[in-house]
Amino acid sequence: TELTIYEYDFGGDGDNELVIINDFMGTSYIFIFSYGRGIIEKLFEKEIMYYQTIIKKDYIEYYMPSGLDSVWNYYQGKFWKMIPE
């Protein structure tokens, strides 16, 4: 198991979030936690396997071999799955 931890400021609001990537035998999980005032809250969890996942200022893009699969937008302290219509 390989564990990687980053600090990131989603939304540019000054509150940092922890981005944790856990790699285990070809499968990876991404966890995102907010922390502040002594409280830790899990905001996001996703099995990303070995596919491309891009973290941007206000959202996360998840790609499958066929292309863009999902986008999770960070809004008001939560991640929301964007569904195209």
C-alpha atoms as an extended CHARMM CRD file, in Angstrom:
* protein
*
        85  EXT
         1         1  THR       CA              0.0000000000        0.0000000000        0.0000000000  PROA      1               0.0000000000
         2         2  GLU       CA              1.2050000000        3.4800000000       -0.8650000000  PROA      2               0.0000000000
         3         3  LEU       CA             -0.4680000000        6.4500000000        0.7710000000  PROA      3               0.0000000000
         4         4  THR       CA             -0.1170000000        9.9950000000       -0.5850000000  PROA      4               0.0000000000
         5         5  ILE       CA             -1.5280000000       13.0270000000        1.2340000000  PROA      5               0.0000000000
         6         6  TYR       CA             -1.9830000000       16.5110000000       -0.2220000000  PROA      6               0.0000000000
         7         7  GLU       CA             -3.4470000000       19.7010000000        1.1560000000  PROA      7               0.0000000000
         8         8  TYR       CA             -5.7180000000       21.5380000000       -1.2790000000  PROA      8               0.0000000000
         9         9  ASP       CA             -8.0060000000       24.5620000000       -1.1590000000  PROA      9               0.0000000000
        10        10  PHE       CA            -11.1410000000       23.7160000000       -3.1390000000  PROA      10              0.0000000000
        11        11  GLY       CA            -13.2200000000       26.7590000000       -3.9840000000  PROA      11              0.0000000000
        12        12  GLY       CA            -10.4950000000       29.2300000000       -2.9650000000  PROA      12              0.0000000000
        13        13  ASP       CA            -12.3370000000       29.8900000000        0.3010000000  PROA      13              0.0000000000
        14        14  GLY       CA             -9.2510000000       29.6770000000        2.5180000000  PROA      14              0.0000000000
        15        15  ASP       CA            -10.3480000000       26.3850000000        4.1200000000  PROA      15              0.0000000000
        16        16  ASN       CA             -7.9050000000       23.6320000000        3.2020000000  PROA      16              0.0000000000
        17        17  GLU       CA             -8.9750000000       20.0700000000        2.5250000000  PROA      17              0.0000000000
        18        18  LEU       CA             -6.9040000000       16.8950000000        2.7740000000  PROA      18              0.0000000000
        19        19  VAL       CA             -6.7040000000       14.8330000000       -0.4180000000  PROA      19              0.0000000000
        20        20  ILE       CA             -5.6000000000       11.2750000000        0.3290000000  PROA      20              0.0000000000
        21        21  ILE       CA             -4.7460000000        8.7450000000       -2.3800000000  PROA      21              0.0000000000
        22        22  ASN       CA             -4.4340000000        5.1050000000       -1.2950000000  PROA      22              0.0000000000
        23        23  ASP       CA             -2.7960000000        2.8430000000       -3.9250000000  PROA      23              0.0000000000
        24        24  PHE       CA             -3.0840000000       -0.8880000000       -3.3400000000  PROA      24              0.0000000000
        25        25  MET       CA             -2.2600000000       -3.5510000000       -5.9490000000  PROA      25              0.0000000000
        26        26  GLY       CA             -3.4000000000       -1.5790000000       -9.0230000000  PROA      26              0.0000000000
        27        27  THR       CA             -6.5060000000       -0.0980000000       -7.4350000000  PROA      27              0.0000000000
        28        28  SER       CA             -6.5860000000        3.3790000000       -5.9550000000  PROA      28              0.0000000000
        29        29  TYR       CA             -9.0350000000        5.2220000000       -3.7720000000  PROA      29              0.0000000000
        30        30  ILE       CA             -9.3070000000        8.9650000000       -3.3430000000  PROA      30              0.0000000000
        31        31  PHE       CA            -10.5920000000       10.4140000000       -0.0810000000  PROA      31              0.0000000000
        32        32  ILE       CA            -11.1500000000       14.1040000000        0.6130000000  PROA      32              0.0000000000
        33        33  PHE       CA            -11.6100000000       15.4300000000        4.1310000000  PROA      33              0.0000000000
        34        34  SER       CA            -12.3020000000       18.9370000000        5.3530000000  PROA      34              0.0000000000
        35        35  TYR       CA            -10.8120000000       19.9420000000        8.6550000000  PROA      35              0.0000000000
        36        36  GLY       CA            -11.1680000000       23.0100000000       10.7760000000  PROA      36              0.0000000000
        37        37  ARG       CA            -12.0210000000       24.0100000000       14.3090000000  PROA      37              0.0000000000
        38        38  GLY       CA            -11.0290000000       20.5130000000       15.4850000000  PROA      38              0.0000000000
        39        39  ILE       CA            -13.6000000000       18.7600000000       13.2800000000  PROA      39              0.0000000000
        40        40  ILE       CA            -12.7660000000       16.3460000000       10.4540000000  PROA      40              0.0000000000
        41        41  GLU       CA            -15.4960000000       15.5830000000        7.9120000000  PROA      41              0.0000000000
        42        42  LYS       CA            -15.2910000000       13.1960000000        4.9370000000  PROA      42              0.0000000000
        43        43  LEU       CA            -16.4280000000       15.0650000000        1.8090000000  PROA      43              0.0000000000
        44        44  PHE       CA            -15.6500000000       12.5830000000       -0.9430000000  PROA      44              0.0000000000
        45        45  GLU       CA            -14.6610000000        8.9460000000       -1.5020000000  PROA      45              0.0000000000
        46        46  LYS       CA            -14.2250000000        7.1780000000       -4.8540000000  PROA      46              0.0000000000
        47        47  GLU       CA            -12.4850000000        4.0990000000       -6.1830000000  PROA      47              0.0000000000
        48        48  ILE       CA            -10.4490000000        5.4600000000       -9.0770000000  PROA      48              0.0000000000
        49        49  MET       CA             -8.6360000000        2.2310000000       -9.9690000000  PROA      49              0.0000000000
        50        50  TYR       CA             -5.9000000000        3.0960000000      -12.4370000000  PROA      50              0.0000000000
        51        51  TYR       CA             -7.9310000000        5.5580000000      -14.5190000000  PROA      51              0.0000000000
        52        52  GLN       CA             -7.0350000000        9.2160000000      -14.8960000000  PROA      52              0.0000000000
        53        53  THR       CA             -8.4150000000       11.5370000000      -12.2350000000  PROA      53              0.0000000000
        54        54  ILE       CA             -7.7680000000       15.2780000000      -12.4520000000  PROA      54              0.0000000000
        55        55  ILE       CA             -8.1820000000       17.6280000000       -9.4930000000  PROA      55              0.0000000000
        56        56  LYS       CA             -8.8870000000       21.2420000000      -10.4260000000  PROA      56              0.0000000000
        57        57  LYS       CA             -9.7740000000       24.3920000000       -8.4740000000  PROA      57              0.0000000000
        58        58  ASP       CA            -13.4810000000       23.6730000000       -7.9970000000  PROA      58              0.0000000000
        59        59  TYR       CA            -14.0000000000       20.1630000000       -9.3380000000  PROA      59              0.0000000000
        60        60  ILE       CA            -12.6820000000       16.6520000000       -9.9270000000  PROA      60              0.0000000000
        61        61  GLU       CA            -12.7580000000       14.9940000000      -13.3550000000  PROA      61              0.0000000000
        62        62  TYR       CA            -12.8190000000       11.1900000000      -13.6030000000  PROA      62              0.0000000000
        63        63  TYR       CA            -11.9090000000        9.5550000000      -16.9140000000  PROA      63              0.0000000000
        64        64  MET       CA            -12.5760000000        6.0200000000      -18.1450000000  PROA      64              0.0000000000
        65        65  PRO       CA            -10.8030000000        4.5370000000      -21.2010000000  PROA      65              0.0000000000
        66        66  SER       CA            -13.6660000000        5.8290000000      -23.3670000000  PROA      66              0.0000000000
        67        67  GLY       CA            -13.2590000000        9.4160000000      -22.1200000000  PROA      67              0.0000000000
        68        68  LEU       CA            -14.6830000000       11.7210000000      -19.4730000000  PROA      68              0.0000000000
        69        69  ASP       CA            -17.0180000000        9.7560000000      -17.1960000000  PROA      69              0.0000000000
        70        70  SER       CA            -17.8880000000       11.9540000000      -14.2090000000  PROA      70              0.0000000000
        71        71  VAL       CA            -17.3570000000       15.4430000000      -12.8720000000  PROA      71              0.0000000000
        72        72  TRP       CA            -17.8080000000       16.3200000000       -9.1990000000  PROA      72              0.0000000000
        73        73  ASN       CA            -18.1890000000       20.0290000000       -8.5410000000  PROA      73              0.0000000000
        74        74  TYR       CA            -17.2270000000       21.5220000000       -5.1600000000  PROA      74              0.0000000000
        75        75  TYR       CA            -19.9830000000       23.8930000000       -4.0570000000  PROA      75              0.0000000000
        76        76  GLN       CA            -20.8240000000       25.2140000000       -0.5820000000  PROA      76              0.0000000000
        77        77  GLY       CA            -18.4900000000       22.7760000000        1.1750000000  PROA      77              0.0000000000
        78        78  LYS       CA            -19.7040000000       19.6000000000       -0.5770000000  PROA      78              0.0000000000
        79        79  PHE       CA            -19.0040000000       17.6730000000       -3.7810000000  PROA      79              0.0000000000
        80        80  TRP       CA            -21.8970000000       17.3430000000       -6.2090000000  PROA      80              0.0000000000
        81        81  LYS       CA            -21.9010000000       14.9320000000       -9.1460000000  PROA      81              0.0000000000
        82        82  MET       CA            -22.5370000000       16.8030000000      -12.3910000000  PROA      82              0.0000000000
        83        83  ILE       CA            -24.8360000000       14.9710000000      -14.8060000000  PROA      83              0.0000000000
        84        84  PRO       CA            -24.9900000000       16.2840000000      -18.3980000000  PROA      84              0.0000000000
        85        85  GLU       CA            -28.4520000000       16.8010000000      -19.8690000000  PROA      85              0.0000000000
